[in-house]
């Protein structure tokens, strides 16, 4: 199978995950009380309205990158970092029904942009706002991460225990790899339910941490303090850097 067809197949598989995640997002938001929009989220300094506005504007920003991949032009994800921040701030205070409509409509724009992509378009490189360059098919996984992580950050009843296993396992390995070789003390990670393993930090292994893969990912991603994880020896977990 050619690179373009492999990328297209991967994108299609991931788009199905995004559709399911978006349904969970819409169901969760529809179940919130109207006043919940202005209440704090799990992200410091952000209300639930900020989280919802960010999720919607992220979908539109990925439409920009998909359009760039399809047309062969360099379309920036956001006009500027200031414009990104302002878009979130401007949308944060809207009523719940407006937030819900924006989430639905921005997802429809994302899905429509994805439907326009030819197989070779998914293999085209795009430049993320972070500066990272990767194939357009990886944008779909980026979108999945925005939905699943921020569903937890919304603090509306959805917890890490509800993350899909494929998402949890893939992100577990991704974040463990990102922290491998850093100045953290060496920690071996063991997912008791899936058998997945990882190693973060550097030097001789100082600690083994065990638990369900979703609990390990919640700790690695900053969504949990790790109180439900077993440690050998029974010492404190290291302080992890912010992972977004």
PDB file of C-alpha atoms in Angstrom:
ATOM      1  CA  UNK A   1       0.000   0.000   0.000  1.00  0.00           C
ATOM      2  CA  UNK A   2       1.349   3.439  -0.960  1.00  0.00           C
ATOM      3  CA  UNK A   3       2.136   6.104   1.634  1.00  0.00           C
ATOM      4  CA  UNK A   4      -0.863   8.155   0.523  1.00  0.00           C
ATOM      5  CA  UNK A   5      -3.275   5.237   0.791  1.00  0.00           C
ATOM      6  CA  UNK A   6      -1.824   4.238   4.167  1.00  0.00           C
ATOM      7  CA  UNK A   7      -2.296   7.802   5.404  1.00  0.00           C
ATOM      8  CA  UNK A   8      -5.845   7.899   4.047  1.00  0.00           C
ATOM      9  CA  UNK A   9      -6.728   4.591   5.694  1.00  0.00           C
ATOM     10  CA  UNK A  10      -5.318   5.807   8.996  1.00  0.00           C
ATOM     11  CA  UNK A  11      -7.258   9.063   8.717  1.00  0.00           C
ATOM     12  CA  UNK A  12     -10.515   7.195   8.035  1.00  0.00           C
ATOM     13  CA  UNK A  13     -10.008   4.958  11.060  1.00  0.00           C
ATOM     14  CA  UNK A  14      -9.266   7.944  13.271  1.00  0.00           C
ATOM     15  CA  UNK A  15     -12.185   9.979  11.903  1.00  0.00           C
ATOM     16  CA  UNK A  16     -14.514   7.258  13.183  1.00  0.00           C
ATOM     17  CA  UNK A  17     -12.997   7.691  16.645  1.00  0.00           C
ATOM     18  CA  UNK A  18     -13.463  11.462  16.407  1.00  0.00           C
ATOM     19  CA  UNK A  19     -17.124  11.028  15.470  1.00  0.00           C
ATOM     20  CA  UNK A  20     -17.727   8.843  18.531  1.00  0.00           C
ATOM     21  CA  UNK A  21     -15.814  11.232  20.789  1.00  0.00           C
ATOM     22  CA  UNK A  22     -17.756  14.205  19.443  1.00  0.00           C
ATOM     23  CA  UNK A  23     -21.031  12.442  20.253  1.00  0.00           C
ATOM     24  CA  UNK A  24     -19.818  11.956  23.822  1.00  0.00           C
ATOM     25  CA  UNK A  25     -18.848  15.622  23.986  1.00  0.00           C
ATOM     26  CA  UNK A  26     -22.234  16.820  22.735  1.00  0.00           C
ATOM     27  CA  UNK A  27     -24.104  14.477  25.097  1.00  0.00           C
ATOM     28  CA  UNK A  28     -22.027  15.644  28.065  1.00  0.00           C
ATOM     29  CA  UNK A  29     -22.508  19.330  27.272  1.00  0.00           C
ATOM     30  CA  UNK A  30     -26.245  18.873  26.640  1.00  0.00           C
ATOM     31  CA  UNK A  31     -26.508  17.419  30.154  1.00  0.00           C
ATOM     32  CA  UNK A  32     -24.981  20.474  31.848  1.00  0.00           C
ATOM     33  CA  UNK A  33     -27.093  23.031  33.659  1.00  0.00           C
ATOM     34  CA  UNK A  34     -27.209  26.480  31.984  1.00  0.00           C
ATOM     35  CA  UNK A  35     -25.209  28.105  34.770  1.00  0.00           C
ATOM     36  CA  UNK A  36     -22.414  25.538  34.414  1.00  0.00           C
ATOM     37  CA  UNK A  37     -20.868  27.521  31.547  1.00  0.00           C
ATOM     38  CA  UNK A  38     -19.590  30.234  33.871  1.00  0.00           C
ATOM     39  CA  UNK A  39     -18.394  27.825  36.573  1.00  0.00           C
ATOM     40  CA  UNK A  40     -14.733  26.759  36.886  1.00  0.00           C
ATOM     41  CA  UNK A  41     -13.421  23.900  34.799  1.00  0.00           C
ATOM     42  CA  UNK A  42     -10.570  21.631  35.869  1.00  0.00           C
ATOM     43  CA  UNK A  43      -8.132  23.907  33.989  1.00  0.00           C
ATOM     44  CA  UNK A  44      -6.746  26.749  36.137  1.00  0.00           C
ATOM     45  CA  UNK A  45      -8.170  30.125  35.144  1.00  0.00           C
ATOM     46  CA  UNK A  46     -10.663  28.708  32.661  1.00  0.00           C
ATOM     47  CA  UNK A  47     -14.413  28.345  33.056  1.00  0.00           C
ATOM     48  CA  UNK A  48     -16.264  25.567  31.304  1.00  0.00           C
ATOM     49  CA  UNK A  49     -17.164  28.182  28.717  1.00  0.00           C
ATOM     50  CA  UNK A  50     -13.470  28.727  27.971  1.00  0.00           C
ATOM     51  CA  UNK A  51     -12.993  24.982  27.452  1.00  0.00           C
ATOM     52  CA  UNK A  52     -15.987  24.755  25.129  1.00  0.00           C
ATOM     53  CA  UNK A  53     -14.941  27.783  23.089  1.00  0.00           C
ATOM     54  CA  UNK A  54     -11.431  26.352  22.784  1.00  0.00           C
ATOM     55  CA  UNK A  55     -12.737  22.995  21.514  1.00  0.00           C
ATOM     56  CA  UNK A  56     -14.867  24.690  18.854  1.00  0.00           C
ATOM     57  CA  UNK A  57     -12.130  27.050  17.692  1.00  0.00           C
ATOM     58  CA  UNK A  58      -9.654  24.169  17.577  1.00  0.00           C
ATOM     59  CA  UNK A  59     -11.925  22.394  15.093  1.00  0.00           C
ATOM     60  CA  UNK A  60     -11.916  25.482  12.884  1.00  0.00           C
ATOM     61  CA  UNK A  61      -8.139  25.792  13.167  1.00  0.00           C
ATOM     62  CA  UNK A  62      -7.739  22.218  11.933  1.00  0.00           C
ATOM     63  CA  UNK A  63      -9.988  23.043   8.985  1.00  0.00           C
ATOM     64  CA  UNK A  64      -7.329  25.632   8.073  1.00  0.00           C
ATOM     65  CA  UNK A  65      -4.590  23.001   8.142  1.00  0.00           C
ATOM     66  CA  UNK A  66      -6.660  20.472   6.203  1.00  0.00           C
ATOM     67  CA  UNK A  67      -7.368  23.126   3.579  1.00  0.00           C
ATOM     68  CA  UNK A  68      -3.654  23.849   3.329  1.00  0.00           C
ATOM     69  CA  UNK A  69      -2.874  20.164   2.868  1.00  0.00           C
ATOM     70  CA  UNK A  70      -5.550  19.795   0.176  1.00  0.00           C
ATOM     71  CA  UNK A  71      -4.631  22.912  -1.782  1.00  0.00           C
ATOM     72  CA  UNK A  72      -0.864  22.778  -1.349  1.00  0.00           C
ATOM     73  CA  UNK A  73      -0.777  26.190   0.303  1.00  0.00           C
ATOM     74  CA  UNK A  74       0.651  27.245   3.661  1.00  0.00           C
ATOM     75  CA  UNK A  75      -2.505  28.086   5.628  1.00  0.00           C
ATOM     76  CA  UNK A  76      -1.652  28.871   9.276  1.00  0.00           C
ATOM     77  CA  UNK A  77      -3.590  27.091  11.985  1.00  0.00           C
ATOM     78  CA  UNK A  78      -4.488  30.440  13.600  1.00  0.00           C
ATOM     79  CA  UNK A  79      -4.010  33.974  12.287  1.00  0.00           C
ATOM     80  CA  UNK A  80      -1.874  34.598  15.397  1.00  0.00           C
ATOM     81  CA  UNK A  81      -1.539  33.431  18.983  1.00  0.00           C
ATOM     82  CA  UNK A  82      -3.339  36.600  20.045  1.00  0.00           C
ATOM     83  CA  UNK A  83      -6.217  35.803  17.697  1.00  0.00           C
ATOM     84  CA  UNK A  84      -6.402  32.280  19.117  1.00  0.00           C
ATOM     85  CA  UNK A  85      -6.580  33.529  22.687  1.00  0.00           C
ATOM     86  CA  UNK A  86      -9.094  36.235  21.787  1.00  0.00           C
ATOM     87  CA  UNK A  87     -11.363  33.741  20.068  1.00  0.00           C
ATOM     88  CA  UNK A  88     -11.495  31.635  23.228  1.00  0.00           C
ATOM     89  CA  UNK A  89     -12.097  34.665  25.454  1.00  0.00           C
ATOM     90  CA  UNK A  90     -14.814  36.057  23.184  1.00  0.00           C
ATOM     91  CA  UNK A  91     -16.690  32.768  23.130  1.00  0.00           C
ATOM     92  CA  UNK A  92     -16.360  31.789  26.768  1.00  0.00           C
ATOM     93  CA  UNK A  93     -19.346  33.696  28.166  1.00  0.00           C
ATOM     94  CA  UNK A  94     -21.989  32.552  25.692  1.00  0.00           C
ATOM     95  CA  UNK A  95     -25.106  30.682  26.897  1.00  0.00           C
ATOM     96  CA  UNK A  96     -25.041  26.890  26.942  1.00  0.00           C
ATOM     97  CA  UNK A  97     -27.266  26.512  23.877  1.00  0.00           C
ATOM     98  CA  UNK A  98     -24.947  28.761  21.853  1.00  0.00           C
ATOM     99  CA  UNK A  99     -21.913  26.781  23.024  1.00  0.00           C
ATOM    100  CA  UNK A 100     -23.595  23.514  22.075  1.00  0.00           C
ATOM    101  CA  UNK A 101     -24.542  24.797  18.619  1.00  0.00           C
ATOM    102  CA  UNK A 102     -20.988  26.052  18.052  1.00  0.00           C
ATOM    103  CA  UNK A 103     -19.530  22.678  19.026  1.00  0.00           C
ATOM    104  CA  UNK A 104     -21.869  20.891  16.625  1.00  0.00           C
ATOM    105  CA  UNK A 105     -21.376  23.302  13.728  1.00  0.00           C
ATOM    106  CA  UNK A 106     -17.587  23.522  14.072  1.00  0.00           C
ATOM    107  CA  UNK A 107     -17.412  19.721  14.073  1.00  0.00           C
ATOM    108  CA  UNK A 108     -19.518  19.651  10.907  1.00  0.00           C
ATOM    109  CA  UNK A 109     -17.053  22.050   9.260  1.00  0.00           C
ATOM    110  CA  UNK A 110     -14.154  19.822  10.320  1.00  0.00           C
ATOM    111  CA  UNK A 111     -15.900  16.703   8.997  1.00  0.00           C
ATOM    112  CA  UNK A 112     -16.715  18.470   5.713  1.00  0.00           C
ATOM    113  CA  UNK A 113     -13.089  19.553   5.264  1.00  0.00           C
ATOM    114  CA  UNK A 114     -11.933  15.987   5.932  1.00  0.00           C
ATOM    115  CA  UNK A 115     -14.405  14.646   3.359  1.00  0.00           C
ATOM    116  CA  UNK A 116     -12.820  16.832   0.674  1.00  0.00           C
ATOM    117  CA  UNK A 117      -9.389  15.279   1.167  1.00  0.00           C
ATOM    118  CA  UNK A 118      -8.052  12.958  -1.529  1.00  0.00           C
ATOM    119  CA  UNK A 119      -5.815  10.044  -0.422  1.00  0.00           C
ATOM    120  CA  UNK A 120      -2.607  11.888  -1.331  1.00  0.00           C
ATOM    121  CA  UNK A 121      -3.724  14.947   0.651  1.00  0.00           C
ATOM    122  CA  UNK A 122      -3.573  12.992   3.902  1.00  0.00           C
ATOM    123  CA  UNK A 123       0.149  12.374   3.375  1.00  0.00           C
ATOM    124  CA  UNK A 124       0.905  16.076   2.820  1.00  0.00           C
ATOM    125  CA  UNK A 125       2.863  17.835   5.562  1.00  0.00           C
ATOM    126  CA  UNK A 126       1.179  20.457   7.727  1.00  0.00           C
ATOM    127  CA  UNK A 127       2.674  22.826  10.274  1.00  0.00           C
ATOM    128  CA  UNK A 128       1.052  22.841  13.720  1.00  0.00           C
ATOM    129  CA  UNK A 129       0.945  26.032  15.785  1.00  0.00           C
ATOM    130  CA  UNK A 130       3.675  24.475  17.961  1.00  0.00           C
ATOM    131  CA  UNK A 131       5.974  24.491  14.937  1.00  0.00           C
ATOM    132  CA  UNK A 132       5.862  20.714  14.582  1.00  0.00           C
ATOM    133  CA  UNK A 133       5.508  19.378  11.022  1.00  0.00           C
ATOM    134  CA  UNK A 134       3.707  16.090  10.400  1.00  0.00           C
ATOM    135  CA  UNK A 135       1.368  14.392   7.866  1.00  0.00           C
ATOM    136  CA  UNK A 136      -2.179  15.719   7.661  1.00  0.00           C
ATOM    137  CA  UNK A 137      -3.546  12.338   8.792  1.00  0.00           C
ATOM    138  CA  UNK A 138      -2.085  13.042  12.234  1.00  0.00           C
ATOM    139  CA  UNK A 139      -4.394  16.049  12.569  1.00  0.00           C
ATOM    140  CA  UNK A 140      -7.269  13.657  13.131  1.00  0.00           C
ATOM    141  CA  UNK A 141      -5.555  12.152  16.168  1.00  0.00           C
ATOM    142  CA  UNK A 142      -4.792  15.674  17.381  1.00  0.00           C
ATOM    143  CA  UNK A 143      -8.514  16.389  17.231  1.00  0.00           C
ATOM    144  CA  UNK A 144      -9.296  13.208  19.145  1.00  0.00           C
ATOM    145  CA  UNK A 145      -6.890  14.288  21.889  1.00  0.00           C
ATOM    146  CA  UNK A 146      -8.510  17.725  22.123  1.00  0.00           C
ATOM    147  CA  UNK A 147     -11.898  16.103  22.585  1.00  0.00           C
ATOM    148  CA  UNK A 148     -10.963  13.336  25.026  1.00  0.00           C
ATOM    149  CA  UNK A 149      -8.625  15.348  27.257  1.00  0.00           C
ATOM    150  CA  UNK A 150     -10.877  18.395  27.378  1.00  0.00           C
ATOM    151  CA  UNK A 151     -13.953  16.288  28.050  1.00  0.00           C
ATOM    152  CA  UNK A 152     -12.237  15.442  31.330  1.00  0.00           C
ATOM    153  CA  UNK A 153     -11.110  19.049  31.843  1.00  0.00           C
ATOM    154  CA  UNK A 154     -14.722  20.173  31.435  1.00  0.00           C
ATOM    155  CA  UNK A 155     -15.444  18.538  34.812  1.00  0.00           C
ATOM    156  CA  UNK A 156     -18.937  17.678  33.669  1.00  0.00           C
ATOM    157  CA  UNK A 157     -19.024  14.032  34.733  1.00  0.00           C
ATOM    158  CA  UNK A 158     -16.739  12.439  32.114  1.00  0.00           C
ATOM    159  CA  UNK A 159     -13.661  10.886  33.737  1.00  0.00           C
ATOM    160  CA  UNK A 160     -10.411   9.262  32.553  1.00  0.00           C
ATOM    161  CA  UNK A 161     -11.958   5.870  33.344  1.00  0.00           C
ATOM    162  CA  UNK A 162     -14.213   6.422  30.309  1.00  0.00           C
ATOM    163  CA  UNK A 163     -11.424   7.055  27.794  1.00  0.00           C
ATOM    164  CA  UNK A 164     -11.537   4.577  24.882  1.00  0.00           C
ATOM    165  CA  UNK A 165      -8.845   1.930  25.286  1.00  0.00           C
ATOM    166  CA  UNK A 166      -7.201   2.681  21.926  1.00  0.00           C
ATOM    167  CA  UNK A 167      -6.872   6.336  22.877  1.00  0.00           C
ATOM    168  CA  UNK A 168      -5.565   5.535  26.362  1.00  0.00           C
ATOM    169  CA  UNK A 169      -2.965   3.002  25.181  1.00  0.00           C
ATOM    170  CA  UNK A 170      -1.706   5.163  22.317  1.00  0.00           C
ATOM    171  CA  UNK A 171      -1.434   8.289  24.452  1.00  0.00           C
ATOM    172  CA  UNK A 172       0.191   6.340  27.294  1.00  0.00           C
ATOM    173  CA  UNK A 173       3.041   5.316  24.993  1.00  0.00           C
ATOM    174  CA  UNK A 174       3.225   8.764  23.401  1.00  0.00           C
ATOM    175  CA  UNK A 175       3.574  10.625  26.711  1.00  0.00           C
ATOM    176  CA  UNK A 176       5.894   8.024  28.234  1.00  0.00           C
ATOM    177  CA  UNK A 177       8.175   8.352  25.202  1.00  0.00           C
ATOM    178  CA  UNK A 178       8.075  12.133  25.510  1.00  0.00           C
ATOM    179  CA  UNK A 179       9.259  11.890  29.129  1.00  0.00           C
ATOM    180  CA  UNK A 180      11.851   9.171  28.511  1.00  0.00           C
ATOM    181  CA  UNK A 181      15.405  10.431  28.894  1.00  0.00           C
ATOM    182  CA  UNK A 182      14.362  13.608  30.711  1.00  0.00           C
ATOM    183  CA  UNK A 183      15.846  14.715  34.011  1.00  0.00           C
ATOM    184  CA  UNK A 184      13.074  13.022  35.971  1.00  0.00           C
ATOM    185  CA  UNK A 185      14.100  10.069  38.146  1.00  0.00           C
ATOM    186  CA  UNK A 186      13.643   6.821  36.229  1.00  0.00           C
ATOM    187  CA  UNK A 187      10.164   5.366  36.705  1.00  0.00           C
ATOM    188  CA  UNK A 188       8.911   2.115  35.181  1.00  0.00           C
ATOM    189  CA  UNK A 189       5.218   2.248  34.285  1.00  0.00           C
ATOM    190  CA  UNK A 190       3.168  -0.954  34.172  1.00  0.00           C
ATOM    191  CA  UNK A 191      -0.432  -1.030  32.918  1.00  0.00           C
ATOM    192  CA  UNK A 192      -1.937  -3.949  34.786  1.00  0.00           C
ATOM    193  CA  UNK A 193      -5.024  -4.243  32.593  1.00  0.00           C
ATOM    194  CA  UNK A 194      -3.426  -4.120  29.135  1.00  0.00           C
ATOM    195  CA  UNK A 195       0.152  -5.243  29.814  1.00  0.00           C
ATOM    196  CA  UNK A 196       1.605  -2.071  28.303  1.00  0.00           C
ATOM    197  CA  UNK A 197       4.849  -0.766  29.769  1.00  0.00           C
ATOM    198  CA  UNK A 198       6.802   2.450  29.609  1.00  0.00           C
ATOM    199  CA  UNK A 199       9.865   4.079  31.127  1.00  0.00           C
ATOM    200  CA  UNK A 200      10.156   7.761  31.940  1.00  0.00           C
ATOM    201  CA  UNK A 201      13.085   9.760  33.253  1.00  0.00           C
ATOM    202  CA  UNK A 202      16.694   8.637  33.146  1.00  0.00           C
ATOM    203  CA  UNK A 203      19.223   6.735  35.232  1.00  0.00           C
ATOM    204  CA  UNK A 204      18.654   3.586  37.233  1.00  0.00           C
ATOM    205  CA  UNK A 205      15.010   2.736  37.824  1.00  0.00           C
ATOM    206  CA  UNK A 206      14.031   4.319  41.131  1.00  0.00           C
ATOM    207  CA  UNK A 207      10.354   3.493  41.174  1.00  0.00           C
ATOM    208  CA  UNK A 208       7.798   1.155  39.602  1.00  0.00           C
ATOM    209  CA  UNK A 209       4.279   2.506  39.196  1.00  0.00           C
ATOM    210  CA  UNK A 210       1.390   0.176  38.421  1.00  0.00           C
ATOM    211  CA  UNK A 211      -2.277   0.660  37.688  1.00  0.00           C
ATOM    212  CA  UNK A 212      -4.860   0.640  34.886  1.00  0.00           C
ATOM    213  CA  UNK A 213      -3.624   2.235  31.661  1.00  0.00           C
ATOM    214  CA  UNK A 214      -6.256   4.977  31.927  1.00  0.00           C
ATOM    215  CA  UNK A 215      -5.077   5.869  35.440  1.00  0.00           C
ATOM    216  CA  UNK A 216      -1.463   5.962  34.281  1.00  0.00           C
ATOM    217  CA  UNK A 217      -2.409   8.247  31.390  1.00  0.00           C
ATOM    218  CA  UNK A 218      -4.433  10.483  33.698  1.00  0.00           C
ATOM    219  CA  UNK A 219      -1.309  10.986  35.823  1.00  0.00           C
ATOM    220  CA  UNK A 220       1.050  11.429  32.863  1.00  0.00           C
ATOM    221  CA  UNK A 221      -1.248  14.018  31.276  1.00  0.00           C
ATOM    222  CA  UNK A 222      -1.829  15.992  34.488  1.00  0.00           C
ATOM    223  CA  UNK A 223      -5.464  14.918  34.902  1.00  0.00           C
ATOM    224  CA  UNK A 224      -4.777  13.047  38.147  1.00  0.00           C
ATOM    225  CA  UNK A 225      -2.387  13.235  41.083  1.00  0.00           C
ATOM    226  CA  UNK A 226      -1.940   9.462  40.795  1.00  0.00           C
ATOM    227  CA  UNK A 227      -3.344   8.586  44.219  1.00  0.00           C
ATOM    228  CA  UNK A 228      -4.882   5.392  42.781  1.00  0.00           C
ATOM    229  CA  UNK A 229      -1.557   4.116  41.431  1.00  0.00           C
ATOM    230  CA  UNK A 230       0.561   1.515  43.285  1.00  0.00           C
ATOM    231  CA  UNK A 231       4.183   2.464  43.871  1.00  0.00           C
ATOM    232  CA  UNK A 232       7.155   0.190  44.606  1.00  0.00           C
ATOM    233  CA  UNK A 233       8.781   1.291  46.831  1.00  0.00           C
ATOM    234  CA  UNK A 234       5.934   3.239  48.431  1.00  0.00           C
ATOM    235  CA  UNK A 235       7.400   6.686  47.899  1.00  0.00           C
ATOM    236  CA  UNK A 236       5.964   9.884  46.429  1.00  0.00           C
ATOM    237  CA  UNK A 237       5.465  10.160  42.696  1.00  0.00           C
ATOM    238  CA  UNK A 238       7.780  12.591  40.932  1.00  0.00           C
ATOM    239  CA  UNK A 239       6.457  15.983  39.876  1.00  0.00           C
ATOM    240  CA  UNK A 240       5.787  15.822  36.136  1.00  0.00           C
ATOM    241  CA  UNK A 241       6.064  18.773  33.758  1.00  0.00           C
ATOM    242  CA  UNK A 242       2.832  20.089  32.199  1.00  0.00           C
ATOM    243  CA  UNK A 243       1.873  17.965  29.212  1.00  0.00           C
ATOM    244  CA  UNK A 244      -0.998  20.037  27.766  1.00  0.00           C
TER     245      UNK A 244
END
